[in-house]
């Protein structure tokens, strides 16, 4: 039996993803965003969350997936990338689960059209369920983080 890892489970379409609980600051309902000129396409804008300006990324756009309309189930997951916080728009945030690290495999080159560099692994949950674990450092690579930090200034 390996170590236990707590992850927040969220959905993009029919796929389930996970991100480590330690990296998640809060999960928020959708709220109005201020567009930012010259921001990358996947940056939908910024929000003011309790006095902090946070850039918001549409994870579907970031992964090159088809964008869907925002629904009542849509959420913004505020994650920390180092000392920096960013919001990720997801279709829904489902639950928190414990994963046994022995059940996490290296990701194949592409999963659901998403390149392996964005993934930490594929977790087997029970018999039928697979969970794609995100590598936040790659989802937000260093150059993009620097660009996003300038948006908050």
Rosetta silent file (secondary structure, phi, psi, omega in degrees, C-alpha in Angstrom):
SEQUENCE: XXXXXXXXXXXXXXXXXXXXXXXXXXXXXXXXXXXXXXXXXXXXXXXXXXXXXXXXXXXXXXXXXXXXXXXXXXXXXXXXXXXXXXXXXXXXXXXXXXXXXXXXXXXXXXXXXXXXXXXXXXXXXXXXXXXXXXXXXXXXXXXXXXXXXXXXX
SCORE:     score description
SCORE:     0.000 S_00000001
   1 L     0.000  125.152  179.854    0.000    0.000    0.000 S_00000001
   2 L   -82.850 -169.286  177.168    1.460    3.350   -1.064 S_00000001
   3 L   -72.206  157.510  173.605    0.944    6.774    0.433 S_00000001
   4 E   -90.572  139.899  177.400   -2.478    8.418    0.476 S_00000001
   5 E  -129.387  125.016  178.364   -2.889   11.531   -1.651 S_00000001
   6 E   -88.919  129.697  178.385   -5.981   13.766   -1.294 S_00000001
   7 E  -131.532  148.650  172.049   -7.266   15.241   -4.550 S_00000001
   8 E   -89.192  130.278 -179.886  -10.127   17.488   -5.585 S_00000001
   9 E   -99.290  131.380  175.406  -12.063   15.899   -8.461 S_00000001
  10 E  -138.485  165.021 -176.102  -13.475   18.092  -11.223 S_00000001
  11 E  -119.098  145.433  165.328  -14.911   17.519  -14.675 S_00000001
  12 E  -127.308  106.574 -174.489  -14.277   18.856  -18.159 S_00000001
  13 L    63.372 -132.516 -177.208  -16.960   17.277  -20.311 S_00000001
  14 L   -90.789   -2.624 -178.847  -17.134   13.557  -19.596 S_00000001
  15 E   -91.719  143.226  176.219  -13.540   13.351  -18.289 S_00000001
  16 E  -106.013  138.424 -178.742  -12.673   13.539  -14.597 S_00000001
  17 E  -125.711  161.853  177.060   -9.515   15.289  -13.411 S_00000001
  18 E  -136.888  148.287  173.890   -7.811   15.689  -10.095 S_00000001
  19 E  -137.369  140.164 -175.708   -5.583   18.262   -8.474 S_00000001
  20 E   -58.674  136.450 -178.585   -3.883   17.871   -5.095 S_00000001
  21 H   -55.822  -38.785 -177.825   -5.840   19.426   -2.233 S_00000001
  22 H   -59.486  -25.214 -177.828   -2.709   21.241   -0.970 S_00000001
  23 H   -90.342   -8.109 -178.028   -2.601   23.258   -4.206 S_00000001
  24 E   -96.824  124.672  178.155   -6.263   24.312   -4.039 S_00000001
  25 E   -86.490  -47.366 -177.506   -7.045   27.509   -2.130 S_00000001
  26 E  -163.089  161.008  174.141  -10.808   27.672   -2.690 S_00000001
  27 E  -119.836  124.517 -174.392  -13.582   26.684   -5.094 S_00000001
  28 E  -118.029  153.754  169.860  -15.836   29.542   -6.170 S_00000001
  29 E   -70.670  161.846  177.565  -19.043   29.900   -8.153 S_00000001
  30 L   -61.809  146.496  178.138  -18.734   31.666  -11.496 S_00000001
  31 L  -147.826  163.186 -178.873  -18.599   35.439  -11.224 S_00000001
  32 L   -60.007  141.234  179.906  -18.179   38.418  -13.546 S_00000001
  33 L  -118.989  151.014  174.275  -14.658   38.800  -14.922 S_00000001
  34 E   -97.936  121.506  178.932  -12.814   41.804  -16.251 S_00000001
  35 L   -66.539  149.650 -179.950  -11.274   41.105  -19.665 S_00000001
  36 L  -120.899  121.675  179.535   -7.594   41.912  -20.028 S_00000001
  37 L   -61.568  145.729  175.869   -6.267   43.263  -23.340 S_00000001
  38 L    63.258   15.902  176.044   -3.495   41.269  -25.047 S_00000001
  39 L   -78.697  154.768  175.813   -3.904   38.307  -22.666 S_00000001
  40 L   -57.439  155.207 -175.714   -3.502   34.801  -24.127 S_00000001
  41 L   -54.856  -37.893 -176.399   -6.731   33.353  -25.574 S_00000001
  42 L   -77.021  -10.264  176.158   -7.221   30.929  -22.695 S_00000001
  43 E   -85.571  114.771 -174.669   -7.102   33.754  -20.099 S_00000001
  44 E   -86.408  -14.626  179.165  -10.721   34.808  -19.691 S_00000001
  45 E   147.166 -161.941  177.755   -9.989   37.777  -17.449 S_00000001
  46 E  -128.937  154.470  173.552   -9.375   38.645  -13.813 S_00000001
  47 E  -125.615  158.752  173.741  -11.563   38.669  -10.715 S_00000001
  48 E  -104.183  108.677 -177.802  -11.215   40.474   -7.406 S_00000001
  49 E  -113.046  106.572 -178.973  -11.462   37.812   -4.731 S_00000001
  50 L    50.049   46.139  175.556  -11.383   39.205   -1.208 S_00000001
  51 L    85.304    0.657  179.306   -9.102   42.041   -2.280 S_00000001
  52 E  -113.567  129.857  177.606   -6.758   39.925   -4.427 S_00000001
  53 E   -83.223  122.149 -175.838   -6.757   40.197   -8.234 S_00000001
  54 E  -122.839  123.710  174.514   -6.673   36.667   -9.664 S_00000001
  55 E   -67.803  143.779 -178.319   -6.254   35.773  -13.357 S_00000001
  56 E  -117.510  127.289 -179.235   -8.834   33.247  -14.587 S_00000001
  57 E  -110.997  135.174  171.946   -7.983   30.552  -17.127 S_00000001
  58 E   -85.755  111.155 -175.779  -10.516   28.494  -19.047 S_00000001
  59 H   -62.347  -33.064  177.026   -9.048   24.997  -18.714 S_00000001
  60 H   -60.585  -47.414  179.060  -10.931   23.799  -21.811 S_00000001
  61 H   -62.983  -41.531 -177.782   -9.232   26.511  -23.926 S_00000001
  62 H   -59.485  -37.795 -178.082   -5.876   25.810  -22.295 S_00000001
  63 L   -89.773    1.378 -179.584   -6.091   22.164  -23.317 S_00000001
  64 L    74.865   20.955  177.801   -7.378   22.943  -26.813 S_00000001
  65 L   -89.401  160.489  178.707  -10.789   21.414  -26.071 S_00000001
  66 L   -66.593  131.675  179.251  -14.029   22.808  -27.435 S_00000001
  67 L   -73.475  144.208  177.395  -15.407   25.519  -25.156 S_00000001
  68 L  -115.014  159.678  176.391  -18.818   24.933  -23.586 S_00000001
  69 L   -66.634  146.162  176.432  -21.307   27.433  -22.255 S_00000001
  70 L   -69.382  135.994 -179.180  -20.949   28.266  -18.574 S_00000001
  71 L  -122.294  179.219  177.025  -23.618   26.491  -16.494 S_00000001
  72 L   -62.881  -26.847 -178.831  -24.826   26.543  -12.885 S_00000001
  73 L   -81.955  -17.056 -178.252  -22.434   23.653  -12.191 S_00000001
  74 L   -60.031  142.868 -179.113  -19.386   25.555  -13.558 S_00000001
  75 E  -136.787  160.735  171.492  -16.818   26.497  -10.928 S_00000001
  76 E  -112.271  117.326  177.104  -13.584   28.441  -10.578 S_00000001
  77 E   -96.639  116.677  179.299  -10.949   26.446   -8.715 S_00000001
  78 E   -87.226  118.205 -178.568   -8.382   28.828   -7.225 S_00000001
  79 E  -119.865  159.066  175.866   -5.005   27.065   -7.184 S_00000001
  80 E  -107.007  133.772  174.736   -1.541   28.173   -6.189 S_00000001
  81 E  -116.556   91.421 -172.466    1.339   27.889   -8.596 S_00000001
  82 L    71.425 -126.232 -179.952    4.278   28.677   -6.335 S_00000001
  83 L   -91.331    4.362 -170.598    3.571   32.043   -4.715 S_00000001
  84 E  -110.693  140.405  177.615    1.039   32.911   -7.385 S_00000001
  85 E  -110.075  143.227  178.656   -2.702   32.184   -7.451 S_00000001
  86 E  -143.489  149.562  177.932   -4.774   31.541  -10.554 S_00000001
  87 E  -101.103  138.652  178.465   -8.378   30.472  -11.140 S_00000001
  88 E  -114.493  121.438  176.750   -9.265   27.526  -13.378 S_00000001
  89 E   -80.423  124.492  178.363  -12.730   27.402  -14.960 S_00000001
  90 E  -127.223  160.793 -178.801  -14.057   23.828  -14.873 S_00000001
  91 L   -68.362  -35.834  175.829  -17.426   22.307  -15.819 S_00000001
  92 E  -165.829  153.275  173.492  -18.021   21.094  -12.252 S_00000001
  93 E  -112.600  116.112 -167.430  -16.112   20.332   -9.063 S_00000001
  94 E   -90.361  -57.824 -176.944  -17.351   16.979   -7.818 S_00000001
  95 E  -164.829 -177.611  175.703  -15.688   15.792   -4.630 S_00000001
  96 E  -116.469  130.875  179.201  -12.542   15.141   -2.626 S_00000001
  97 E  -132.803  159.367  173.571  -11.092   11.640   -2.615 S_00000001
  98 E   -97.614  130.397  177.118   -8.088    9.813   -1.188 S_00000001
  99 E  -112.363  141.244  171.615   -5.875    8.085   -3.740 S_00000001
 100 E   -85.551  124.138 -176.673   -3.371    5.349   -3.054 S_00000001
 101 H   -60.855  -20.676  175.895   -0.170    6.380   -4.867 S_00000001
 102 H   -66.434  -20.740 -178.474    0.279    2.716   -5.916 S_00000001
 103 H   -95.383   14.513  179.571   -2.790    3.182   -8.147 S_00000001
 104 E  -107.395  122.611 -179.314   -1.283    6.110  -10.088 S_00000001
 105 E  -106.326  158.472  173.395    0.282    5.268  -13.458 S_00000001
 106 L   -63.943  136.480 -178.355    2.446    7.326  -15.800 S_00000001
 107 L   -72.346  148.453  171.511    0.205    9.027  -18.351 S_00000001
 108 L   -68.557  173.625 -176.385    0.247    7.970  -22.004 S_00000001
 109 L   -57.260  -38.935 -179.607    1.415   10.590  -24.546 S_00000001
 110 E  -138.801  134.508  175.682   -2.108   11.935  -25.084 S_00000001
 111 E  -126.972  118.203  178.637   -5.258   11.533  -22.981 S_00000001
 112 L    54.803   33.315  179.208   -8.502   12.871  -24.378 S_00000001
 113 L    84.471    0.371 -178.728   -6.552   15.185  -26.683 S_00000001
 114 E  -101.663  129.895 -177.603   -4.475   16.590  -23.803 S_00000001
 115 E   -66.489  147.612 -176.644   -0.698   16.282  -24.042 S_00000001
 116 H   -60.753  -26.826 -177.763    1.081   14.220  -21.372 S_00000001
 117 H   -62.268  -23.717  178.861    3.203   17.200  -20.245 S_00000001
 118 H   -83.414   -4.582 -171.393    0.087   18.660  -18.576 S_00000001
 119 E  -113.863  142.933  175.058   -0.535   15.444  -16.643 S_00000001
 120 E   -91.244  -27.379 -178.714    0.989   14.007  -13.470 S_00000001
 121 E   167.007  177.006  176.015   -0.544   10.601  -13.960 S_00000001
 122 E  -117.809  122.616 -178.811   -3.670    8.506  -14.371 S_00000001
 123 E  -101.251  135.598  173.921   -5.216    7.217  -11.156 S_00000001
 124 E   -91.169  122.215  179.147   -7.309    4.073  -10.984 S_00000001
 125 E  -118.110  108.345 -175.917  -10.250    4.603   -8.639 S_00000001
 126 L    68.303 -156.470 -176.316  -12.161    1.387   -8.070 S_00000001
 127 L   -84.067  -38.216 -168.627  -12.763   -0.938  -11.021 S_00000001
 128 L  -107.836  -17.653 -167.230  -14.241    1.394  -13.644 S_00000001
 129 E  -100.200  132.410  173.692  -13.135    4.936  -12.845 S_00000001
 130 E  -117.936  142.357 -177.887  -10.001    6.692  -14.112 S_00000001
 131 E  -126.022  126.303  179.690   -8.904   10.090  -12.901 S_00000001
 132 E   -89.278  119.154 -178.841   -6.477   12.315  -14.841 S_00000001
 133 E   -93.575  127.188 -176.298   -4.120   14.103  -12.425 S_00000001
 134 E   -83.382  145.466  171.146   -2.975   17.553  -13.519 S_00000001
 135 L  -101.325   94.857 -174.260    0.582   18.857  -13.385 S_00000001
 136 H   -60.390  -33.019  179.919   -0.154   22.486  -12.481 S_00000001
 137 H   -62.209  -31.780  177.871    3.440   23.577  -13.096 S_00000001
 138 H   -86.063  -36.505  177.252    3.045   22.577  -16.751 S_00000001
 139 H   -58.022  -38.894  176.364   -0.543   23.770  -17.142 S_00000001
 140 L  -116.185   83.985 -177.893    0.846   27.131  -16.049 S_00000001
 141 L   -70.371  163.146 -170.493    4.375   27.114  -17.379 S_00000001
 142 H   -53.531  -45.792 -179.239    6.852   29.642  -16.006 S_00000001
 143 H   -61.809  -41.002 -179.952    6.635   32.143  -18.885 S_00000001
 144 H   -68.516  -36.130  177.796    2.842   32.154  -18.704 S_00000001
 145 H   -62.636  -42.979  178.604    2.920   32.612  -14.927 S_00000001
 146 H   -62.140  -41.693  178.327    5.154   35.667  -15.373 S_00000001
 147 H   -63.352  -42.471  179.582    2.765   36.989  -18.018 S_00000001
 148 H   -68.181  -35.379  178.458   -0.232   36.377  -15.717 S_00000001
 149 H   -61.525  -36.745  178.338    1.532   38.055  -12.779 S_00000001
 150 H   -65.751  -29.589  178.707    1.815   41.199  -14.883 S_00000001
 151 H   -64.949  -34.500 -177.520   -1.969   41.067  -15.432 S_00000001
 152 H   -76.003  -14.548 -177.797   -2.523   41.316  -11.687 S_00000001
 153 L   -76.860    0.000    0.000   -0.386   44.479  -11.352 S_00000001
